[in-house]
């Protein structure tokens, strides 16, 4: 729903292709991908489900021409509600971090295979840790480069965007139980 090209109250329909999509536009990403037509003027508009419930705020399109080409992205209401609540309570958005850098395990595996390296992490899903930040929660908990995070608080994590979305719902200082693989052996730690 929006006002593209000054056409007031324009409504388009679309299929949701994916949730927790990361496209490299922001630091924290977990977009809903849809083929609803998002053009200049209806970003910021509502993305609703068939029941008329707000599920996202249309944020951007990805297009080589700058016009709609079938790839639109919306911010999920779960993230939007957290931002609004944090701004009301703290005057700023609270963003907890684990203190890691990494990528989706399958992306890491594909990158290594393209270099001719064979990789067996014990899983194709999860977050491959490429770096642990000094003095962060992950370092304090003993996580290391090469570990693969597979779940958090019992919720399966297959990609970085899912981890970011889950953490975004927490506050700095909250505790989470992280399950990870190290040399294909499963371990859990509270951070």
PDB file of C-alpha atoms in Angstrom:
ATOM      1  CA  UNK A   1       0.000   0.000   0.000  1.00  0.00           C
ATOM      2  CA  UNK A   2       1.396   3.408  -0.878  1.00  0.00           C
ATOM      3  CA  UNK A   3       1.523   6.408  -3.198  1.00  0.00           C
ATOM      4  CA  UNK A   4       3.961   5.584  -6.002  1.00  0.00           C
ATOM      5  CA  UNK A   5       4.355   8.329  -8.600  1.00  0.00           C
ATOM      6  CA  UNK A   6       1.735  10.391  -6.678  1.00  0.00           C
ATOM      7  CA  UNK A   7      -0.950   7.790  -7.394  1.00  0.00           C
ATOM      8  CA  UNK A   8      -2.732   7.972  -4.045  1.00  0.00           C
ATOM      9  CA  UNK A   9      -3.864   4.750  -2.336  1.00  0.00           C
ATOM     10  CA  UNK A  10      -2.208   2.328  -4.740  1.00  0.00           C
ATOM     11  CA  UNK A  11      -2.364  -1.324  -3.708  1.00  0.00           C
ATOM     12  CA  UNK A  12      -0.354  -4.128  -5.288  1.00  0.00           C
ATOM     13  CA  UNK A  13      -0.290  -7.838  -4.496  1.00  0.00           C
ATOM     14  CA  UNK A  14       2.723 -10.057  -4.165  1.00  0.00           C
ATOM     15  CA  UNK A  15       4.158 -13.362  -3.147  1.00  0.00           C
ATOM     16  CA  UNK A  16       6.583 -13.600  -0.230  1.00  0.00           C
ATOM     17  CA  UNK A  17       9.678 -15.320  -1.586  1.00  0.00           C
ATOM     18  CA  UNK A  18      11.762 -15.405   1.579  1.00  0.00           C
ATOM     19  CA  UNK A  19      12.076 -14.207   5.151  1.00  0.00           C
ATOM     20  CA  UNK A  20      15.326 -13.234   6.895  1.00  0.00           C
ATOM     21  CA  UNK A  21      16.855 -12.075   3.608  1.00  0.00           C
ATOM     22  CA  UNK A  22      20.127 -10.158   3.799  1.00  0.00           C
ATOM     23  CA  UNK A  23      21.131  -7.958   0.868  1.00  0.00           C
ATOM     24  CA  UNK A  24      24.064  -5.997   2.290  1.00  0.00           C
ATOM     25  CA  UNK A  25      22.270  -2.658   2.597  1.00  0.00           C
ATOM     26  CA  UNK A  26      22.312  -2.216   6.385  1.00  0.00           C
ATOM     27  CA  UNK A  27      24.199  -3.418   9.451  1.00  0.00           C
ATOM     28  CA  UNK A  28      21.242  -5.414  10.763  1.00  0.00           C
ATOM     29  CA  UNK A  29      19.144  -7.066   8.096  1.00  0.00           C
ATOM     30  CA  UNK A  30      16.341  -9.564   8.084  1.00  0.00           C
ATOM     31  CA  UNK A  31      14.092  -8.444   5.237  1.00  0.00           C
ATOM     32  CA  UNK A  32      10.923 -10.019   3.908  1.00  0.00           C
ATOM     33  CA  UNK A  33      11.381 -10.450   0.149  1.00  0.00           C
ATOM     34  CA  UNK A  34       8.241  -9.971  -1.928  1.00  0.00           C
ATOM     35  CA  UNK A  35       7.356  -9.385  -5.545  1.00  0.00           C
ATOM     36  CA  UNK A  36       4.754  -6.757  -4.580  1.00  0.00           C
ATOM     37  CA  UNK A  37       5.557  -3.640  -6.605  1.00  0.00           C
ATOM     38  CA  UNK A  38       7.642  -1.292  -4.477  1.00  0.00           C
ATOM     39  CA  UNK A  39       8.426   1.907  -6.350  1.00  0.00           C
ATOM     40  CA  UNK A  40       9.410   5.441  -5.377  1.00  0.00           C
ATOM     41  CA  UNK A  41       6.543   6.695  -3.238  1.00  0.00           C
ATOM     42  CA  UNK A  42       5.399   3.497  -1.584  1.00  0.00           C
ATOM     43  CA  UNK A  43       8.452   2.601   0.425  1.00  0.00           C
ATOM     44  CA  UNK A  44       7.319   3.132   3.987  1.00  0.00           C
ATOM     45  CA  UNK A  45       3.929   1.699   3.072  1.00  0.00           C
ATOM     46  CA  UNK A  46       2.289  -1.338   4.593  1.00  0.00           C
ATOM     47  CA  UNK A  47       2.966  -4.947   3.628  1.00  0.00           C
ATOM     48  CA  UNK A  48      -0.059  -6.907   4.829  1.00  0.00           C
ATOM     49  CA  UNK A  49      -1.031 -10.582   4.752  1.00  0.00           C
ATOM     50  CA  UNK A  50      -4.291 -11.935   3.339  1.00  0.00           C
ATOM     51  CA  UNK A  51      -6.001 -11.248   6.706  1.00  0.00           C
ATOM     52  CA  UNK A  52      -5.071  -7.562   6.434  1.00  0.00           C
ATOM     53  CA  UNK A  53      -2.550  -7.837   9.286  1.00  0.00           C
ATOM     54  CA  UNK A  54       0.549  -5.663   9.067  1.00  0.00           C
ATOM     55  CA  UNK A  55       3.591  -7.917   8.617  1.00  0.00           C
ATOM     56  CA  UNK A  56       6.144  -5.437   7.310  1.00  0.00           C
ATOM     57  CA  UNK A  57       7.014  -1.948   6.176  1.00  0.00           C
ATOM     58  CA  UNK A  58       8.052  -1.722   2.519  1.00  0.00           C
ATOM     59  CA  UNK A  59      11.616  -0.493   2.557  1.00  0.00           C
ATOM     60  CA  UNK A  60      13.340  -0.841  -0.802  1.00  0.00           C
ATOM     61  CA  UNK A  61      13.546  -2.490  -4.163  1.00  0.00           C
ATOM     62  CA  UNK A  62      16.525  -4.025  -5.859  1.00  0.00           C
ATOM     63  CA  UNK A  63      16.626  -3.095  -9.506  1.00  0.00           C
ATOM     64  CA  UNK A  64      19.246  -2.272 -12.096  1.00  0.00           C
ATOM     65  CA  UNK A  65      16.963   0.405 -13.557  1.00  0.00           C
ATOM     66  CA  UNK A  66      15.690   1.958 -10.313  1.00  0.00           C
ATOM     67  CA  UNK A  67      12.138   0.907 -11.202  1.00  0.00           C
ATOM     68  CA  UNK A  68      10.201  -2.136 -10.053  1.00  0.00           C
ATOM     69  CA  UNK A  69      11.555  -5.408 -11.436  1.00  0.00           C
ATOM     70  CA  UNK A  70      10.038  -7.964  -9.065  1.00  0.00           C
ATOM     71  CA  UNK A  71      12.334  -7.735  -6.048  1.00  0.00           C
ATOM     72  CA  UNK A  72      11.007  -5.750  -3.121  1.00  0.00           C
ATOM     73  CA  UNK A  73      12.058  -5.842   0.522  1.00  0.00           C
ATOM     74  CA  UNK A  74      10.120  -5.033   3.664  1.00  0.00           C
ATOM     75  CA  UNK A  75      11.218  -4.621   7.278  1.00  0.00           C
ATOM     76  CA  UNK A  76       9.346  -7.164   9.444  1.00  0.00           C
ATOM     77  CA  UNK A  77       6.981  -5.683  12.036  1.00  0.00           C
ATOM     78  CA  UNK A  78       8.853  -7.577  14.769  1.00  0.00           C
ATOM     79  CA  UNK A  79      11.931  -5.432  14.104  1.00  0.00           C
ATOM     80  CA  UNK A  80       9.892  -2.272  13.608  1.00  0.00           C
ATOM     81  CA  UNK A  81       8.061  -2.750  16.930  1.00  0.00           C
ATOM     82  CA  UNK A  82      11.380  -3.231  18.766  1.00  0.00           C
ATOM     83  CA  UNK A  83      12.809  -0.037  17.244  1.00  0.00           C
ATOM     84  CA  UNK A  84       9.747   1.993  18.232  1.00  0.00           C
ATOM     85  CA  UNK A  85       9.687   0.551  21.780  1.00  0.00           C
ATOM     86  CA  UNK A  86      13.418   1.214  22.273  1.00  0.00           C
ATOM     87  CA  UNK A  87      13.172   4.797  21.034  1.00  0.00           C
ATOM     88  CA  UNK A  88      10.224   5.464  23.360  1.00  0.00           C
ATOM     89  CA  UNK A  89      11.978   3.911  26.372  1.00  0.00           C
ATOM     90  CA  UNK A  90      15.655   4.776  25.809  1.00  0.00           C
ATOM     91  CA  UNK A  91      15.712   7.469  23.125  1.00  0.00           C
ATOM     92  CA  UNK A  92      17.899   5.184  21.001  1.00  0.00           C
ATOM     93  CA  UNK A  93      17.808   1.648  19.615  1.00  0.00           C
ATOM     94  CA  UNK A  94      19.357  -1.019  21.868  1.00  0.00           C
ATOM     95  CA  UNK A  95      21.367  -3.551  19.856  1.00  0.00           C
ATOM     96  CA  UNK A  96      23.017  -6.464  21.628  1.00  0.00           C
ATOM     97  CA  UNK A  97      25.940  -8.173  19.907  1.00  0.00           C
ATOM     98  CA  UNK A  98      27.651 -11.519  20.411  1.00  0.00           C
ATOM     99  CA  UNK A  99      31.039 -10.191  19.368  1.00  0.00           C
ATOM    100  CA  UNK A 100      31.586 -12.285  16.250  1.00  0.00           C
ATOM    101  CA  UNK A 101      32.097 -11.759  12.555  1.00  0.00           C
ATOM    102  CA  UNK A 102      31.156 -14.449  10.092  1.00  0.00           C
ATOM    103  CA  UNK A 103      28.936 -15.619   7.290  1.00  0.00           C
ATOM    104  CA  UNK A 104      26.343 -18.222   6.442  1.00  0.00           C
ATOM    105  CA  UNK A 105      28.037 -21.632   6.647  1.00  0.00           C
ATOM    106  CA  UNK A 106      26.922 -22.574   3.128  1.00  0.00           C
ATOM    107  CA  UNK A 107      28.441 -19.358   1.728  1.00  0.00           C
ATOM    108  CA  UNK A 108      31.732 -20.073   3.475  1.00  0.00           C
ATOM    109  CA  UNK A 109      31.746 -23.661   2.162  1.00  0.00           C
ATOM    110  CA  UNK A 110      30.987 -22.485  -1.397  1.00  0.00           C
ATOM    111  CA  UNK A 111      33.760 -19.854  -1.217  1.00  0.00           C
ATOM    112  CA  UNK A 112      36.285 -22.427  -0.021  1.00  0.00           C
ATOM    113  CA  UNK A 113      35.243 -24.938  -2.701  1.00  0.00           C
ATOM    114  CA  UNK A 114      35.708 -22.256  -5.373  1.00  0.00           C
ATOM    115  CA  UNK A 115      39.328 -22.000  -4.142  1.00  0.00           C
ATOM    116  CA  UNK A 116      39.704 -25.776  -4.470  1.00  0.00           C
ATOM    117  CA  UNK A 117      39.548 -26.416  -0.711  1.00  0.00           C
ATOM    118  CA  UNK A 118      37.422 -29.225   0.724  1.00  0.00           C
ATOM    119  CA  UNK A 119      35.499 -28.204   3.847  1.00  0.00           C
ATOM    120  CA  UNK A 120      33.475 -30.352   6.246  1.00  0.00           C
ATOM    121  CA  UNK A 121      31.992 -28.303   9.088  1.00  0.00           C
ATOM    122  CA  UNK A 122      29.570 -31.046  10.085  1.00  0.00           C
ATOM    123  CA  UNK A 123      26.686 -28.953   8.734  1.00  0.00           C
ATOM    124  CA  UNK A 124      25.789 -26.785   5.766  1.00  0.00           C
ATOM    125  CA  UNK A 125      23.520 -24.558   7.861  1.00  0.00           C
ATOM    126  CA  UNK A 126      24.488 -22.110  10.555  1.00  0.00           C
ATOM    127  CA  UNK A 127      26.895 -19.221  11.064  1.00  0.00           C
ATOM    128  CA  UNK A 128      30.579 -19.821  10.388  1.00  0.00           C
ATOM    129  CA  UNK A 129      32.634 -17.673  12.777  1.00  0.00           C
ATOM    130  CA  UNK A 130      35.518 -16.021  10.931  1.00  0.00           C
ATOM    131  CA  UNK A 131      36.541 -13.734  13.788  1.00  0.00           C
ATOM    132  CA  UNK A 132      35.816 -13.328  17.501  1.00  0.00           C
ATOM    133  CA  UNK A 133      35.905  -9.744  18.741  1.00  0.00           C
ATOM    134  CA  UNK A 134      38.187  -9.000  21.688  1.00  0.00           C
ATOM    135  CA  UNK A 135      36.399  -8.434  24.993  1.00  0.00           C
ATOM    136  CA  UNK A 136      33.016  -9.519  23.605  1.00  0.00           C
ATOM    137  CA  UNK A 137      30.490 -12.030  24.921  1.00  0.00           C
ATOM    138  CA  UNK A 138      31.628 -14.685  22.417  1.00  0.00           C
ATOM    139  CA  UNK A 139      35.263 -14.425  23.529  1.00  0.00           C
ATOM    140  CA  UNK A 140      34.212 -14.595  27.198  1.00  0.00           C
ATOM    141  CA  UNK A 141      32.167 -17.733  26.406  1.00  0.00           C
ATOM    142  CA  UNK A 142      35.132 -19.387  24.648  1.00  0.00           C
ATOM    143  CA  UNK A 143      33.890 -19.314  21.040  1.00  0.00           C
ATOM    144  CA  UNK A 144      36.645 -19.441  18.427  1.00  0.00           C
ATOM    145  CA  UNK A 145      37.250 -18.875  14.738  1.00  0.00           C
ATOM    146  CA  UNK A 146      35.969 -21.925  12.859  1.00  0.00           C
ATOM    147  CA  UNK A 147      33.058 -22.638  15.211  1.00  0.00           C
ATOM    148  CA  UNK A 148      29.604 -22.834  13.598  1.00  0.00           C
ATOM    149  CA  UNK A 149      26.591 -21.479  15.497  1.00  0.00           C
ATOM    150  CA  UNK A 150      23.595 -23.759  14.787  1.00  0.00           C
ATOM    151  CA  UNK A 151      20.989 -22.562  17.297  1.00  0.00           C
ATOM    152  CA  UNK A 152      20.251 -19.876  19.849  1.00  0.00           C
ATOM    153  CA  UNK A 153      17.908 -20.509  22.782  1.00  0.00           C
ATOM    154  CA  UNK A 154      16.896 -23.739  21.040  1.00  0.00           C
ATOM    155  CA  UNK A 155      15.881 -21.943  17.804  1.00  0.00           C
ATOM    156  CA  UNK A 156      17.630 -23.347  14.743  1.00  0.00           C
ATOM    157  CA  UNK A 157      19.774 -20.722  13.006  1.00  0.00           C
ATOM    158  CA  UNK A 158      20.655 -21.323   9.363  1.00  0.00           C
ATOM    159  CA  UNK A 159      21.877 -17.887   8.276  1.00  0.00           C
ATOM    160  CA  UNK A 160      23.272 -14.631   9.636  1.00  0.00           C
ATOM    161  CA  UNK A 161      20.060 -12.660   9.027  1.00  0.00           C
ATOM    162  CA  UNK A 162      18.139 -15.054  11.316  1.00  0.00           C
ATOM    163  CA  UNK A 163      20.759 -14.620  14.045  1.00  0.00           C
ATOM    164  CA  UNK A 164      20.660 -10.831  13.688  1.00  0.00           C
ATOM    165  CA  UNK A 165      16.857 -10.761  13.843  1.00  0.00           C
ATOM    166  CA  UNK A 166      16.789 -12.955  16.950  1.00  0.00           C
ATOM    167  CA  UNK A 167      19.458 -10.915  18.741  1.00  0.00           C
ATOM    168  CA  UNK A 168      17.781  -7.658  17.755  1.00  0.00           C
ATOM    169  CA  UNK A 169      14.778  -8.684  19.883  1.00  0.00           C
ATOM    170  CA  UNK A 170      17.027  -8.879  22.963  1.00  0.00           C
ATOM    171  CA  UNK A 171      18.501  -6.127  25.107  1.00  0.00           C
ATOM    172  CA  UNK A 172      22.180  -5.662  25.950  1.00  0.00           C
ATOM    173  CA  UNK A 173      22.870  -7.730  29.067  1.00  0.00           C
ATOM    174  CA  UNK A 174      20.275 -10.429  28.301  1.00  0.00           C
ATOM    175  CA  UNK A 175      21.502 -14.021  28.339  1.00  0.00           C
ATOM    176  CA  UNK A 176      21.165 -16.456  25.429  1.00  0.00           C
ATOM    177  CA  UNK A 177      22.091 -20.117  25.085  1.00  0.00           C
ATOM    178  CA  UNK A 178      24.221 -20.625  21.991  1.00  0.00           C
ATOM    179  CA  UNK A 179      24.682 -24.086  20.485  1.00  0.00           C
ATOM    180  CA  UNK A 180      27.610 -24.469  18.115  1.00  0.00           C
ATOM    181  CA  UNK A 181      29.755 -27.050  16.402  1.00  0.00           C
ATOM    182  CA  UNK A 182      33.501 -27.203  16.977  1.00  0.00           C
ATOM    183  CA  UNK A 183      35.263 -29.821  14.864  1.00  0.00           C
ATOM    184  CA  UNK A 184      31.796 -31.287  14.196  1.00  0.00           C
ATOM    185  CA  UNK A 185      31.143 -31.768  17.938  1.00  0.00           C
ATOM    186  CA  UNK A 186      28.068 -30.014  19.364  1.00  0.00           C
ATOM    187  CA  UNK A 187      28.572 -27.731  22.372  1.00  0.00           C
ATOM    188  CA  UNK A 188      26.352 -25.231  24.183  1.00  0.00           C
ATOM    189  CA  UNK A 189      27.197 -22.182  26.252  1.00  0.00           C
ATOM    190  CA  UNK A 190      25.213 -19.394  27.909  1.00  0.00           C
ATOM    191  CA  UNK A 191      26.413 -15.953  26.928  1.00  0.00           C
TER     192      UNK A 191
END
